[in-house]
């Protein structure tokens, strides 16, 4: 035995086995390839796509301005939505039944009616309340506005999208806050932190990890939902409204819808990338190591390659 | 330092504390043992006013916990007052409860900076010192998820100490740890007891720690303190059957 111990154990030879064949995979790959080629050929050769028209309008001033309005609508509506959603979520978790109940009622109403209907409502608000005023109910009024001058189409669009979004964001924020262990609050309070400080420094930052992914989703969804605002004829119009204005003149419907789709895709791609880095930032501490950025992964692959040669 | 008189606490219909009366002197180390569900942890949480007591009185350092007494009337404390009192009591939890989004050092300096308004530079210096004291001088920038259970619990102790508390509460600090990691946490606690003379109220099943460090041991069962004495008393001749039964089960 002692002799055997002193000898280096011989490493058994490497396993050389015949790999399992997967004919199904080959068939599937062939089908996918066939469909892909067929689609590609039709897109490239069907002249009715009118790619020339697409190219002609892609960077025109009118379209680019439409993008600007779309982005503005998205940013403003999401800002309102996130702020309102956070307030509603905190209200929903309040021990006061009137406070949590009113939050519930808000979410029930704004989530329960179509956003297109809400957009039309805000657009026609002057029919419901011709004059808006600031004051005490049944008491004196301080300032009066005409609804038509205060709520222009752009404001109507932002309000409709933002107030609707608030209802969805409320549920997302609430889910995030619930996901933070109660022990975190215990620990913060035992250190003498106030409720507000605990919420701001301990609970919300950790809730962010749960809140960010669906919020990114909501932002991307909002970007596309802004196209609904085209029904109330914004001036100047957003992206879809802009291409509609063009094809109402030229009747080149398909190529201009392609222009709009291309730009929506470009912006959602940018948003997706932004979301990845935001998630990475708020994920710190949740995993042992931060996930690499695509750039880091690329560099690592470059560096590793020689070792495999 | 801690005085309790007839403390009662119920959760709904379940009465968890059925009249707790005890005194913990300044600098004393008192261990509370007893089966799970006997109310040990609840009592500890009451001392920190993480739970409200239903009847009886509870004082920490001569001040009533959670209330102000004016004449014979009791007024509930405001949030700010509760927080000020809590800031003077350190607490260590069974599940560590380190802030997951902060590094070890950030965990330790958060409350001094935000609650006590200590200048950041000063807090960082003190935080490094404390982490070095619990043997984690090289883990300042690690997140809790990158630390072992024993290391996390030592960070949690440093975090509590950073507020220079008058009283430290330990709620089963080693129960969630792998057996081989228990020792390092107990060492830190012993050092607090012997070298720094900290007043400590410790809920634990570590009889070895109780024997070495405790001045007094309390046995709780079903919401009451059923036996009280020196650690030696508990090892030699516990008087209650229930105590004997419990000790033979855990030793």
Coordinates of C-alpha atoms in Angstrom, one line a residue, chain B residues 68-250:
Chain B
X68 CA -43.8 59.1 28.1
X69 CA -45.3 59.3 31.5
X70 CA -46.7 62.6 32.7
X71 CA -48.4 62.4 36.1
X72 CA -50.3 59.1 35.9
X73 CA -51.1 59.4 32.2
X74 CA -49.1 57.6 29.5
X75 CA -48.5 59.3 26.2
X76 CA -47.4 57.3 23.1
X77 CA -44.0 58.4 21.9
X78 CA -43.7 60.1 18.6
X79 CA -41.9 58.3 15.8
X80 CA -38.8 60.6 16.2
X81 CA -38.6 59.9 19.9
X82 CA -38.9 56.1 19.3
X83 CA -36.1 56.3 16.8
X84 CA -33.9 58.3 19.1
X85 CA -34.3 55.7 21.8
X86 CA -33.7 52.8 19.4
X87 CA -30.5 54.4 18.2
X88 CA -29.1 53.7 21.6
X89 CA -29.9 50.0 21.5
X90 CA -28.0 47.7 19.2
X91 CA -29.7 44.6 17.9
X92 CA -28.3 41.5 16.2
X93 CA -30.7 39.2 14.4
X94 CA -30.8 35.5 13.8
X95 CA -30.9 36.1 10.0
X96 CA -28.2 38.9 10.1
X97 CA -30.5 41.2 8.0
X98 CA -27.5 43.0 6.5
X99 CA -28.5 45.6 3.9
X100 CA -28.0 43.6 0.7
X101 CA -27.3 46.5 -1.6
X102 CA -24.5 47.9 0.5
X103 CA -20.9 46.7 1.1
X104 CA -19.8 45.7 4.6
X105 CA -18.4 49.1 5.2
X106 CA -21.5 50.9 3.9
X107 CA -23.7 48.7 6.1
X108 CA -21.7 49.9 9.1
X109 CA -21.5 53.6 8.3
X110 CA -25.1 54.0 7.1
X111 CA -26.8 54.7 10.4
X112 CA -24.0 56.8 12.0
X113 CA -24.1 59.1 9.0
X114 CA -27.9 59.2 8.4
X115 CA -29.1 59.0 12.0
X116 CA -26.4 60.4 14.2
X117 CA -25.2 62.8 11.5
X118 CA -21.6 61.8 12.0
X119 CA -19.3 63.3 9.2
X120 CA -18.6 60.7 6.6
X121 CA -14.9 60.7 7.0
X122 CA -15.2 60.1 10.7
X123 CA -17.8 57.4 10.2
X124 CA -15.6 55.6 7.7
X125 CA -12.6 55.6 10.1
X126 CA -14.7 54.2 12.9
X127 CA -16.3 51.7 10.5
X128 CA -12.9 50.4 9.4
X129 CA -11.8 50.1 13.0
X130 CA -15.0 48.2 14.0
X131 CA -14.7 45.8 11.1
X132 CA -11.1 45.2 11.9
X133 CA -12.1 44.5 15.5
X134 CA -14.5 41.7 14.4
X135 CA -11.7 40.3 12.2
X136 CA -13.0 41.6 8.8
X137 CA -10.6 44.4 8.1
X138 CA -10.0 42.8 4.6
X139 CA -13.7 42.5 3.7
X140 CA -14.7 46.2 3.7
X141 CA -15.9 46.3 0.1
X142 CA -17.6 43.0 0.0
X143 CA -21.3 42.7 -0.4
X144 CA -23.2 40.5 2.1
X145 CA -23.8 37.9 -0.6
X146 CA -20.0 37.5 -1.0
X147 CA -19.6 36.7 2.8
X148 CA -20.1 33.5 4.7
X149 CA -22.8 33.5 7.4
X150 CA -20.3 33.9 10.2
X151 CA -18.7 36.9 8.5
X152 CA -22.2 38.4 7.8
X153 CA -23.1 38.1 11.4
X154 CA -19.8 39.8 12.5
X155 CA -20.6 42.6 10.1
X156 CA -24.0 42.9 11.7
X157 CA -22.4 43.1 15.1
X158 CA -20.1 45.8 13.9
X159 CA -23.0 47.7 12.4
X160 CA -24.9 47.6 15.7
X161 CA -21.7 48.7 17.6
X162 CA -21.2 51.7 15.2
X163 CA -24.0 53.5 17.0
X164 CA -22.1 53.1 20.3
X165 CA -25.2 51.5 22.0
X166 CA -25.8 51.4 25.7
X167 CA -27.3 47.9 25.4
X168 CA -26.8 45.1 22.9
X169 CA -29.6 42.7 22.1
X170 CA -28.8 39.4 20.4
X171 CA -31.6 37.4 19.0
X172 CA -30.3 33.8 18.4
X173 CA -27.2 35.2 16.7
X174 CA -25.7 31.8 15.9
X175 CA -28.8 29.7 15.1
X176 CA -28.7 30.3 11.4
X177 CA -25.0 29.5 11.1
X178 CA -23.2 26.3 10.0
X179 CA -21.8 24.7 13.2
X180 CA -18.2 25.4 12.2
X181 CA -18.9 29.1 11.9
X182 CA -20.6 29.5 15.3
X183 CA -17.2 29.9 17.1
X184 CA -16.1 33.0 15.3
X185 CA -19.3 34.9 16.2
X186 CA -19.2 33.8 19.8
X187 CA -15.5 34.9 20.1
X188 CA -16.6 38.4 19.0
X189 CA -19.4 38.4 21.6
X190 CA -17.2 37.2 24.3
X191 CA -14.7 40.0 23.6
X192 CA -17.6 42.5 23.9
X193 CA -18.5 41.0 27.3
X194 CA -15.0 40.7 28.7
X195 CA -13.0 43.5 27.1
X196 CA -15.7 46.2 26.6
X197 CA -18.0 45.4 29.4
X198 CA -21.1 45.8 27.2
X199 CA -24.5 45.2 28.7
X200 CA -25.9 42.3 26.7
X201 CA -29.2 40.5 26.6
X202 CA -28.7 37.3 24.6
X203 CA -31.3 34.9 23.4
X204 CA -29.2 31.7 22.7
X205 CA -29.0 28.0 22.8
X206 CA -25.2 28.1 23.1
X207 CA -24.8 26.9 26.7
X208 CA -21.0 27.0 26.3
X209 CA -21.2 30.7 25.7
X210 CA -23.7 31.1 28.6
X211 CA -21.3 29.3 30.9
X212 CA -18.3 31.4 30.0
X213 CA -19.8 34.8 29.5
X214 CA -23.1 35.1 31.2
X215 CA -23.7 36.6 34.7
X216 CA -27.1 35.2 34.7
X217 CA -29.3 32.8 32.8
X218 CA -33.1 33.0 32.4
X219 CA -35.2 30.0 31.4
X220 CA -38.4 30.9 29.6
X221 CA -41.3 28.7 28.8
X222 CA -44.7 29.5 27.5
X223 CA -44.4 33.2 28.0
X224 CA -43.0 33.2 31.5
X225 CA -39.6 33.1 33.1
X226 CA -39.7 29.8 35.0
X227 CA -36.1 29.7 36.3
X228 CA -33.4 32.1 36.9
X229 CA -29.8 31.7 38.2
X230 CA -26.1 31.6 37.5
X231 CA -24.8 29.5 34.6
X232 CA -23.4 27.1 37.2
X233 CA -26.8 26.6 38.8
X234 CA -28.2 25.6 35.4
X235 CA -25.4 23.1 34.8
X236 CA -25.3 21.6 38.3
X237 CA -28.8 21.5 39.7
X238 CA -31.6 23.1 37.7
X239 CA -34.6 23.1 40.0
X240 CA -37.5 22.8 37.5
X241 CA -38.3 19.7 35.6
X242 CA -39.0 21.6 32.5
X243 CA -35.5 23.2 32.6
X244 CA -33.9 19.8 33.1
X245 CA -35.8 18.4 30.2
X246 CA -34.9 21.3 27.9
X247 CA -31.2 21.2 28.8
X248 CA -30.9 17.5 28.3
X249 CA -32.5 18.0 24.8
X250 CA -30.0 20.7 23.7

